[in-house]
Amino acid sequence: MEASEEGKSGVNAGESIGTDFVPPDVRLMMERIGQSGSEVWLVGGAVRDRLMGQAPKDWDLATSLPPEQVMRLFPRVLPVGIRHGTVRIHTRLRDVEVTSYPGARLEGILADLARRDFTINALALSYPEGALLDPHDGRADLDGRLLRAVGDANARFGEDPLRVLRAFRFVSELGFRIHEDTYVAVVPGAAGLLTVAGERIREELFRILLGGHASESLSLMRDTGTLRTILPELDDGAALHTIPAIGECPPRLGVRIAAMLHGVGTGGCTGSPSGTLNLKGAVLLAEQAMERWKMSNRQIREVKTILCNPLPDEADEWSDPEVREFMVRAGADFVDDIVDLAVACGASEPGQGLPAGKGRILHRRFREQRERHFALGLGDLAVDGEDVIRLTGLERGPIVGEILRRLHRKVLEDPVLNDRKILMDFIRKEYHIEAMRETL
Ligand code: ATP
Ligand code: MG
């Protein structure tokens, strides 16, 4: 198929795909900018997604109207990247990023598109006509499922090394191949990621991990030294084993980050955390990486919980109380992630992890126990510290906590015992100060 018509200015312009697919709030925004006498274009992922027949996820605009004037047009607006002339406008339904370019008419938007990262992202749709502007043959690359840098790839990665990671993000999300000229520039370009802010790396990395082609993308990152640059804690040999496991995990961020990090500090031998470092040392290294990416404390804690509680080999022989104990120890919210990670390792590393069938059984057993609403913590016991003090005659102090812990172990053995009357009788009998005196 002919990619598009050749416009008279030497750029592929003119094919109209309309703007009907643009949601009303974004159209209103474009209309208001247009009424000011400036040009306004739909750019970025929305045009790309539309041409691919997918529903756009977010909306980016480019305009010849200067940012200060864009800000005056809209009440709810934030200058997010004022250096690049980008402001974020909030509608009731979403945030839209609007980038201003200097210069008017065709030169302005052409200069804007030339600054964009890949040809498939350097497309613009005019408003209100909906005519496609495609000066870098992005449409042909979309059809060929190719990621190609706009202009000279080496120079472009040099200007902003994050583009290297964005390339892998699009590989993971779209399943595209990287064009050879661009790929060749990735290796020297990746080193520049050392200078990129952790939070920018985090945003792209998370999307890589959640993409439908995460393992393919991460394999390329490994081959090009990109993975080593952003995650030097992961040995190249270990990465070979952990990468396939990532794609086997369900697309939840916590478990996928854990899958990527579970090979850290194992010196090439994953599965058993006792490679070259003990589990604690390995988790410390993983934490160091997560802090570099400025992950939230909550996210770091979640991933650490998954990493710190690997399923023991005997998990498939657990009794019900042992299942409950594991849920208490690891946290009921994380046990399914832990099983999914073990199953993913089993699917990708022979002799490691957990067979899928056993994983399903464990998920079911966790679910059954969850439905029993057993006491996960001391606070879920049918009695509390005050009851213990009153019933035993003991003073307030650490011994009260110890008694509560013993009661908790008891109700983990048999949740039916978590009944106020039963526990109170038991406390009176076992822990009343007179009763204890008898056994001394
Ligand atoms: P998505 O649909 O997932 O949001 P996107 O391509 O729109 O993908 P954004 O991060 O929203 O990605 O960026 C919007 C557009 O801005 C991109 O399509 C690209 O044209 C341009 N862009 C973003 N980051 C860069 C960058 N680091 N260098 C050059 N151009 C960039
Ligand atoms: Mg976007």
PDB file of N, CA and C in Angstrom, residues 5-50:
ATOM      1  N   GLU A   5       0.204  10.295   0.321  1.00  0.00           N
ATOM      2  CA  GLU A   5       0.526  11.116  -0.843  1.00  0.00           C
ATOM      3  C   GLU A   5       1.686  12.044  -0.552  1.00  0.00           C
ATOM      4  N   GLU A   6       2.374  12.399  -1.591  1.00  0.00           N
ATOM      5  CA  GLU A   6       3.491  13.320  -1.453  1.00  0.00           C
ATOM      6  C   GLU A   6       2.951  14.741  -1.594  1.00  0.00           C
ATOM      7  N   GLY A   7       3.015  15.513  -0.515  1.00  0.00           N
ATOM      8  CA  GLY A   7       2.495  16.887  -0.551  1.00  0.00           C
ATOM      9  C   GLY A   7       3.418  17.797  -1.340  1.00  0.00           C
ATOM     10  N   LYS A   8       2.968  19.025  -1.614  1.00  0.00           N
ATOM     11  CA  LYS A   8       3.778  19.864  -2.500  1.00  0.00           C
ATOM     12  C   LYS A   8       5.013  20.439  -1.800  1.00  0.00           C
ATOM     13  N   SER A   9       5.026  20.400  -0.468  1.00  0.00           N
ATOM     14  CA  SER A   9       6.201  20.894   0.233  1.00  0.00           C
ATOM     15  C   SER A   9       7.256  19.803   0.422  1.00  0.00           C
ATOM     16  N   GLY A  10       7.024  18.635  -0.174  1.00  0.00           N
ATOM     17  CA  GLY A  10       7.996  17.561  -0.038  1.00  0.00           C
ATOM     18  C   GLY A  10       7.745  16.700   1.187  1.00  0.00           C
ATOM     19  N   VAL A  11       6.669  16.969   1.896  1.00  0.00           N
ATOM     20  CA  VAL A  11       6.338  16.108   3.033  1.00  0.00           C
ATOM     21  C   VAL A  11       5.087  15.328   2.687  1.00  0.00           C
ATOM     22  N   ASN A  12       4.937  14.172   3.310  1.00  0.00           N
ATOM     23  CA  ASN A  12       3.730  13.403   3.073  1.00  0.00           C
ATOM     24  C   ASN A  12       2.600  14.059   3.828  1.00  0.00           C
ATOM     25  N   ALA A  13       1.747  14.722   3.119  1.00  0.00           N
ATOM     26  CA  ALA A  13       0.659  15.411   3.803  1.00  0.00           C
ATOM     27  C   ALA A  13      -0.610  15.247   2.997  1.00  0.00           C
ATOM     28  N   GLY A  14      -1.685  15.427   3.624  1.00  0.00           N
ATOM     29  CA  GLY A  14      -2.915  15.551   2.879  1.00  0.00           C
ATOM     30  C   GLY A  14      -3.922  14.459   3.113  1.00  0.00           C
ATOM     31  N   GLU A  15      -3.495  13.229   3.335  1.00  0.00           N
ATOM     32  CA  GLU A  15      -4.483  12.182   3.515  1.00  0.00           C
ATOM     33  C   GLU A  15      -5.325  12.515   4.737  1.00  0.00           C
ATOM     34  N   SER A  16      -6.635  12.455   4.545  1.00  0.00           N
ATOM     35  CA  SER A  16      -7.477  12.849   5.672  1.00  0.00           C
ATOM     36  C   SER A  16      -8.006  11.618   6.392  1.00  0.00           C
ATOM     37  N   ILE A  17      -7.805  11.579   7.663  1.00  0.00           N
ATOM     38  CA  ILE A  17      -8.419  10.486   8.436  1.00  0.00           C
ATOM     39  C   ILE A  17      -9.455  11.038   9.414  1.00  0.00           C
ATOM     40  N   GLY A  18      -9.703  12.359   9.323  1.00  0.00           N
ATOM     41  CA  GLY A  18     -10.756  12.961  10.134  1.00  0.00           C
ATOM     42  C   GLY A  18     -10.383  13.079  11.598  1.00  0.00           C
ATOM     43  N   THR A  19     -11.275  13.708  12.357  1.00  0.00           N
ATOM     44  CA  THR A  19     -11.005  13.876  13.792  1.00  0.00           C
ATOM     45  C   THR A  19     -12.184  13.377  14.621  1.00  0.00           C
ATOM     46  N   ASP A  20     -13.047  12.594  13.973  1.00  0.00           N
ATOM     47  CA  ASP A  20     -14.232  12.098  14.692  1.00  0.00           C
ATOM     48  C   ASP A  20     -13.872  11.278  15.922  1.00  0.00           C
ATOM     49  N   PHE A  21     -12.713  10.638  15.863  1.00  0.00           N
ATOM     50  CA  PHE A  21     -12.335   9.746  16.969  1.00  0.00           C
ATOM     51  C   PHE A  21     -11.823  10.510  18.195  1.00  0.00           C
ATOM     52  N   VAL A  22     -11.623  11.823  18.020  1.00  0.00           N
ATOM     53  CA  VAL A  22     -11.106  12.621  19.144  1.00  0.00           C
ATOM     54  C   VAL A  22     -12.255  12.911  20.111  1.00  0.00           C
ATOM     55  N   PRO A  23     -12.093  12.633  21.386  1.00  0.00           N
ATOM     56  CA  PRO A  23     -13.207  12.829  22.328  1.00  0.00           C
ATOM     57  C   PRO A  23     -13.582  14.303  22.462  1.00  0.00           C
ATOM     58  N   PRO A  24     -14.857  14.569  22.821  1.00  0.00           N
ATOM     59  CA  PRO A  24     -15.383  15.937  22.813  1.00  0.00           C
ATOM     60  C   PRO A  24     -14.558  16.931  23.626  1.00  0.00           C
ATOM     61  N   ASP A  25     -14.080  16.529  24.803  1.00  0.00           N
ATOM     62  CA  ASP A  25     -13.351  17.501  25.634  1.00  0.00           C
ATOM     63  C   ASP A  25     -12.036  17.909  24.954  1.00  0.00           C
ATOM     64  N   VAL A  26     -11.382  16.962  24.268  1.00  0.00           N
ATOM     65  CA  VAL A  26     -10.125  17.285  23.587  1.00  0.00           C
ATOM     66  C   VAL A  26     -10.409  18.142  22.350  1.00  0.00           C
ATOM     67  N   ARG A  27     -11.527  17.844  21.685  1.00  0.00           N
ATOM     68  CA  ARG A  27     -11.906  18.654  20.511  1.00  0.00           C
ATOM     69  C   ARG A  27     -12.212  20.097  20.909  1.00  0.00           C
ATOM     70  N   LEU A  28     -12.904  20.254  22.030  1.00  0.00           N
ATOM     71  CA  LEU A  28     -13.204  21.602  22.517  1.00  0.00           C
ATOM     72  C   LEU A  28     -11.916  22.384  22.760  1.00  0.00           C
ATOM     73  N   MET A  29     -10.948  21.660  23.330  1.00  0.00           N
ATOM     74  CA  MET A  29      -9.661  22.272  23.616  1.00  0.00           C
ATOM     75  C   MET A  29      -8.989  22.724  22.316  1.00  0.00           C
ATOM     76  N   MET A  30      -9.018  21.845  21.312  1.00  0.00           N
ATOM     77  CA  MET A  30      -8.398  22.178  20.022  1.00  0.00           C
ATOM     78  C   MET A  30      -9.128  23.355  19.386  1.00  0.00           C
ATOM     79  N   GLU A  31     -10.457  23.343  19.538  1.00  0.00           N
ATOM     80  CA  GLU A  31     -11.245  24.408  18.950  1.00  0.00           C
ATOM     81  C   GLU A  31     -10.886  25.755  19.573  1.00  0.00           C
ATOM     82  N   ARG A  32     -10.750  25.760  20.901  1.00  0.00           N
ATOM     83  CA  ARG A  32     -10.445  27.013  21.589  1.00  0.00           C
ATOM     84  C   ARG A  32      -9.067  27.540  21.167  1.00  0.00           C
ATOM     85  N   ILE A  33      -8.109  26.650  21.028  1.00  0.00           N
ATOM     86  CA  ILE A  33      -6.783  27.086  20.585  1.00  0.00           C
ATOM     87  C   ILE A  33      -6.867  27.594  19.141  1.00  0.00           C
ATOM     88  N   GLY A  34      -7.625  26.860  18.332  1.00  0.00           N
ATOM     89  CA  GLY A  34      -7.767  27.239  16.922  1.00  0.00           C
ATOM     90  C   GLY A  34      -8.433  28.597  16.758  1.00  0.00           C
ATOM     91  N   GLN A  35      -9.402  28.887  17.632  1.00  0.00           N
ATOM     92  CA  GLN A  35     -10.116  30.167  17.543  1.00  0.00           C
ATOM     93  C   GLN A  35      -9.221  31.364  17.821  1.00  0.00           C
ATOM     94  N   SER A  36      -8.100  31.086  18.501  1.00  0.00           N
ATOM     95  CA  SER A  36      -7.167  32.178  18.784  1.00  0.00           C
ATOM     96  C   SER A  36      -6.342  32.513  17.547  1.00  0.00           C
ATOM     97  N   GLY A  37      -6.611  31.807  16.463  1.00  0.00           N
ATOM     98  CA  GLY A  37      -5.911  32.092  15.212  1.00  0.00           C
ATOM     99  C   GLY A  37      -4.640  31.287  15.028  1.00  0.00           C
ATOM    100  N   SER A  38      -4.376  30.367  15.938  1.00  0.00           N
ATOM    101  CA  SER A  38      -3.158  29.563  15.836  1.00  0.00           C
ATOM    102  C   SER A  38      -3.478  28.189  15.253  1.00  0.00           C
ATOM    103  N   GLU A  39      -2.409  27.532  14.784  1.00  0.00           N
ATOM    104  CA  GLU A  39      -2.606  26.151  14.328  1.00  0.00           C
ATOM    105  C   GLU A  39      -2.548  25.225  15.525  1.00  0.00           C
ATOM    106  N   VAL A  40      -3.308  24.169  15.439  1.00  0.00           N
ATOM    107  CA  VAL A  40      -3.244  23.160  16.498  1.00  0.00           C
ATOM    108  C   VAL A  40      -3.319  21.774  15.862  1.00  0.00           C
ATOM    109  N   TRP A  41      -2.478  20.886  16.341  1.00  0.00           N
ATOM    110  CA  TRP A  41      -2.366  19.538  15.770  1.00  0.00           C
ATOM    111  C   TRP A  41      -2.491  18.493  16.865  1.00  0.00           C
ATOM    112  N   LEU A  42      -3.070  17.364  16.486  1.00  0.00           N
ATOM    113  CA  LEU A  42      -3.009  16.199  17.360  1.00  0.00           C
ATOM    114  C   LEU A  42      -1.716  15.468  17.012  1.00  0.00           C
ATOM    115  N   VAL A  43      -0.925  15.162  18.024  1.00  0.00           N
ATOM    116  CA  VAL A  43       0.377  14.524  17.758  1.00  0.00           C
ATOM    117  C   VAL A  43       0.568  13.325  18.691  1.00  0.00           C
ATOM    118  N   GLY A  44       1.714  12.649  18.547  1.00  0.00           N
ATOM    119  CA  GLY A  44       2.130  11.606  19.495  1.00  0.00           C
ATOM    120  C   GLY A  44       1.325  10.323  19.382  1.00  0.00           C
ATOM    121  N   GLY A  45       1.231   9.663  20.534  1.00  0.00           N
ATOM    122  CA  GLY A  45       0.672   8.315  20.581  1.00  0.00           C
ATOM    123  C   GLY A  45      -0.757   8.196  20.058  1.00  0.00           C
ATOM    124  N   ALA A  46      -1.548   9.263  20.186  1.00  0.00           N
ATOM    125  CA  ALA A  46      -2.951   9.162  19.777  1.00  0.00           C
ATOM    126  C   ALA A  46      -3.058   8.944  18.261  1.00  0.00           C
ATOM    127  N   VAL A  47      -2.244   9.671  17.490  1.00  0.00           N
ATOM    128  CA  VAL A  47      -2.287   9.509  16.031  1.00  0.00           C
ATOM    129  C   VAL A  47      -1.790   8.103  15.669  1.00  0.00           C
ATOM    130  N   ARG A  48      -0.687   7.740  16.311  1.00  0.00           N
ATOM    131  CA  ARG A  48      -0.101   6.409  16.068  1.00  0.00           C
ATOM    132  C   ARG A  48      -1.115   5.306  16.386  1.00  0.00           C
ATOM    133  N   ASP A  49      -1.721   5.387  17.557  1.00  0.00           N
ATOM    134  CA  ASP A  49      -2.652   4.334  17.962  1.00  0.00           C
ATOM    135  C   ASP A  49      -3.845   4.273  17.013  1.00  0.00           C
ATOM    136  N   ARG A  50      -4.347   5.437  16.644  1.00  0.00           N
ATOM    137  CA  ARG A  50      -5.492   5.485  15.734  1.00  0.00           C
ATOM    138  C   ARG A  50      -5.164   4.803  14.402  1.00  0.00           C
TER     139      ARG A  50
END
